PDB file of C-alpha atoms in Angstrom:
ATOM      1  CA  CYS N 163     130.916 116.669  87.349  1.00  0.00           C
ATOM      2  CA  SER N 164     130.703 119.520  89.843  1.00  0.00           C
ATOM      3  CA  ASN N 165     126.986 120.098  89.088  1.00  0.00           C
ATOM      4  CA  LEU N 166     126.101 116.408  89.411  1.00  0.00           C
ATOM      5  CA  GLY N 167     124.851 116.885  92.998  1.00  0.00           C
ATOM      6  CA  ALA N 168     122.321 119.492  91.795  1.00  0.00           C
ATOM      7  CA  ASN N 169     120.849 117.202  89.123  1.00  0.00           C
ATOM      8  CA  SER N 170     117.205 116.484  90.092  1.00  0.00           C
ATOM      9  CA  THR N 171     117.157 113.103  88.344  1.00  0.00           C
ATOM     10  CA  LEU N 172     120.210 111.941  90.261  1.00  0.00           C
ATOM     11  CA  GLN N 173     118.743 113.272  93.515  1.00  0.00           C
ATOM     12  CA  GLY N 174     115.563 111.246  92.860  1.00  0.00           C
ATOM     13  CA  ILE N 175     117.599 108.090  92.244  1.00  0.00           C
ATOM     14  CA  ILE N 176     119.561 108.604  95.466  1.00  0.00           C
ATOM     15  CA  ALA N 177     116.361 109.272  97.441  1.00  0.00           C
ATOM     16  CA  ARG N 178     114.750 106.077  96.079  1.00  0.00           C
ATOM     17  CA  SER N 179     117.773 103.992  96.976  1.00  0.00           C
ATOM     18  CA  ALA N 180     117.812 105.447 100.495  1.00  0.00           C
ATOM     19  CA  ASN N 181     114.053 105.484 101.212  1.00  0.00           C
ATOM     20  CA  GLY N 182     112.778 102.765  98.902  1.00  0.00           C
ATOM     21  CA  VAL N 183     110.132 102.988  96.219  1.00  0.00           C
ATOM     22  CA  HIS N 184     106.987 105.003  96.997  1.00  0.00           C
ATOM     23  CA  GLU N 185     104.103 102.895  98.301  1.00  0.00           C
ATOM     24  CA  ASN N 186     101.753 103.923  95.477  1.00  0.00           C
ATOM     25  CA  THR N 187     104.227 102.897  92.777  1.00  0.00           C
ATOM     26  CA  SER N 188     103.008 100.087  90.530  1.00  0.00           C
ATOM     27  CA  LEU N 189     103.621  96.625  91.961  1.00  0.00           C
ATOM     28  CA  ASN N 190     105.861  95.814  88.977  1.00  0.00           C
ATOM     29  CA  TYR N 191     108.509  98.173  90.354  1.00  0.00           C
ATOM     30  CA  GLN N 192     108.256  97.193  94.016  1.00  0.00           C
ATOM     31  CA  PRO N 193     111.045  95.042  95.441  1.00  0.00           C
ATOM     32  CA  PRO N 194     110.020  91.732  97.075  1.00  0.00           C
ATOM     33  CA  ALA N 195     110.588  93.002 100.628  1.00  0.00           C
ATOM     34  CA  ALA N 196     108.333  96.000  99.983  1.00  0.00           C
ATOM     35  CA  LEU N 197     105.646  93.715  98.532  1.00  0.00           C
ATOM     36  CA  VAL N 198     105.688  91.546 101.649  1.00  0.00           C
ATOM     37  CA  GLU N 199     105.442  94.607 103.898  1.00  0.00           C
ATOM     38  CA  LEU N 200     102.630  96.020 101.768  1.00  0.00           C
ATOM     39  CA  VAL N 201     100.662  92.758 101.996  1.00  0.00           C
ATOM     40  CA  ARG N 202     101.162  92.621 105.787  1.00  0.00           C
ATOM     41  CA  ARG N 203      99.984  96.193 106.222  1.00  0.00           C
ATOM     42  CA  LYS N 204      96.941  95.687 103.991  1.00  0.00           C
ATOM     43  CA  THR N 205      96.054  92.442 105.810  1.00  0.00           C
ATOM     44  CA  ALA N 206      96.232  94.206 109.179  1.00  0.00           C
ATOM     45  CA  GLN N 207      94.073  97.029 107.830  1.00  0.00           C
ATOM     46  CA  ILE N 208      91.461  94.586 106.488  1.00  0.00           C
ATOM     47  CA  GLN N 209      91.413  92.698 109.795  1.00  0.00           C
ATOM     48  CA  SER N 210      90.939  95.946 111.690  1.00  0.00           C
ATOM     49  CA  LEU N 211      88.041  96.911 109.433  1.00  0.00           C
ATOM     50  CA  ARG N 212      86.440  93.483 109.895  1.00  0.00           C
ATOM     51  CA  VAL N 213      86.627  93.811 113.678  1.00  0.00           C
ATOM     52  CA  GLY N 214      85.122  97.285 113.426  1.00  0.00           C
ATOM     53  CA  VAL N 215      82.238  96.007 111.300  1.00  0.00           C
ATOM     54  CA  LEU N 216      81.570  93.143 113.716  1.00  0.00           C
ATOM     55  CA  THR N 217      81.562  95.536 116.661  1.00  0.00           C
ATOM     56  CA  SER N 218      79.199  97.901 114.867  1.00  0.00           C
ATOM     57  CA  SER N 219      76.880  95.025 113.958  1.00  0.00           C
ATOM     58  CA  ARG N 220      76.801  93.803 117.546  1.00  0.00           C
ATOM     59  CA  ASN N 221      76.042  97.307 118.809  1.00  0.00           C
ATOM     60  CA  LEU N 222      73.222  97.723 116.289  1.00  0.00           C
ATOM     61  CA  LEU N 223      71.680  94.391 117.289  1.00  0.00           C
ATOM     62  CA  THR N 224      71.836  95.350 120.966  1.00  0.00           C
ATOM     63  CA  GLN N 225      70.221  98.709 120.268  1.00  0.00           C
ATOM     64  CA  ALA N 226      67.505  97.087 118.143  1.00  0.00           C
ATOM     65  CA  ALA N 227      66.713  94.600 120.920  1.00  0.00           C
ATOM     66  CA  SER N 228      66.509  97.332 123.553  1.00  0.00           C
ATOM     67  CA  MET N 229      64.343  99.424 121.227  1.00  0.00           C
ATOM     68  CA  SER N 230      62.033  96.442 120.752  1.00  0.00           C
ATOM     69  CA  ASP N 231      61.735  96.034 124.534  1.00  0.00           C
ATOM     70  CA  TYR N 232      61.007  99.735 124.886  1.00  0.00           C
ATOM     71  CA  LYS N 233      58.275  99.560 122.238  1.00  0.00           C
ATOM     72  CA  ARG N 234      56.645  96.599 123.995  1.00  0.00           C
ATOM     73  CA  PHE N 235      56.775  98.554 127.251  1.00  0.00           C
ATOM     74  CA  ILE N 236      55.102 101.592 125.676  1.00  0.00           C
ATOM     75  CA  VAL N 237      52.411  99.436 124.028  1.00  0.00           C
ATOM     76  CA  ALA N 238      51.706  97.700 127.348  1.00  0.00           C
ATOM     77  CA  ILE N 239      51.245 101.017 129.124  1.00  0.00           C
ATOM     78  CA  GLY N 240      49.230 102.531 126.276  1.00  0.00           C
ATOM     79  CA  SER N 241      46.842  99.594 126.026  1.00  0.00           C
ATOM     80  CA  GLY N 242      45.459 100.288 129.495  1.00  0.00           C
ATOM     81  CA  GLU N 243      45.421  96.582 130.319  1.00  0.00           C
ATOM     82  CA  VAL N 244      48.323  96.861 132.732  1.00  0.00           C
ATOM     83  CA  TRP N 245      47.099  97.675 136.224  1.00  0.00           C
ATOM     84  CA  ARG N 246      50.377  98.200 137.988  1.00  0.00           C
ATOM     85  CA  VAL N 247      52.584 100.283 135.725  1.00  0.00           C
ATOM     86  CA  ASP N 248      55.280 100.605 138.406  1.00  0.00           C
ATOM     87  CA  ARG N 249      55.852  96.820 138.370  1.00  0.00           C
ATOM     88  CA  VAL N 250      56.005  96.724 134.578  1.00  0.00           C
ATOM     89  CA  ASP N 251      58.411  99.647 134.700  1.00  0.00           C
ATOM     90  CA  GLY N 252      60.617  97.800 137.202  1.00  0.00           C
ATOM     91  CA  ALA N 253      60.587  94.639 135.084  1.00  0.00           C
ATOM     92  CA  CYS N 254      61.554  96.540 131.927  1.00  0.00           C
ATOM     93  CA  ILE N 255      64.359  98.440 133.609  1.00  0.00           C
ATOM     94  CA  GLU N 256      65.975  95.242 134.874  1.00  0.00           C
TER      95      GLU N 256
END
């Protein structure tokens, strides 16, 4: 009985009862409250990733549009058909 506190198995049982089951433990052994918390956390993580993907997509579309405008500007200057490059430059910058 005196060495019971040094028993590693008993220490693991006490730690689990105090801290709960580890997050990576199989769902079969998770208590209902831990399952609900796990689902909430995963849902928040998925939502955050979705917002990040949408933001990245929007940024890529904006960059592609500005690149397209820049290419049209370069082609207009390179064609030699534009007489007043300063006006074209001012229109593209706006």
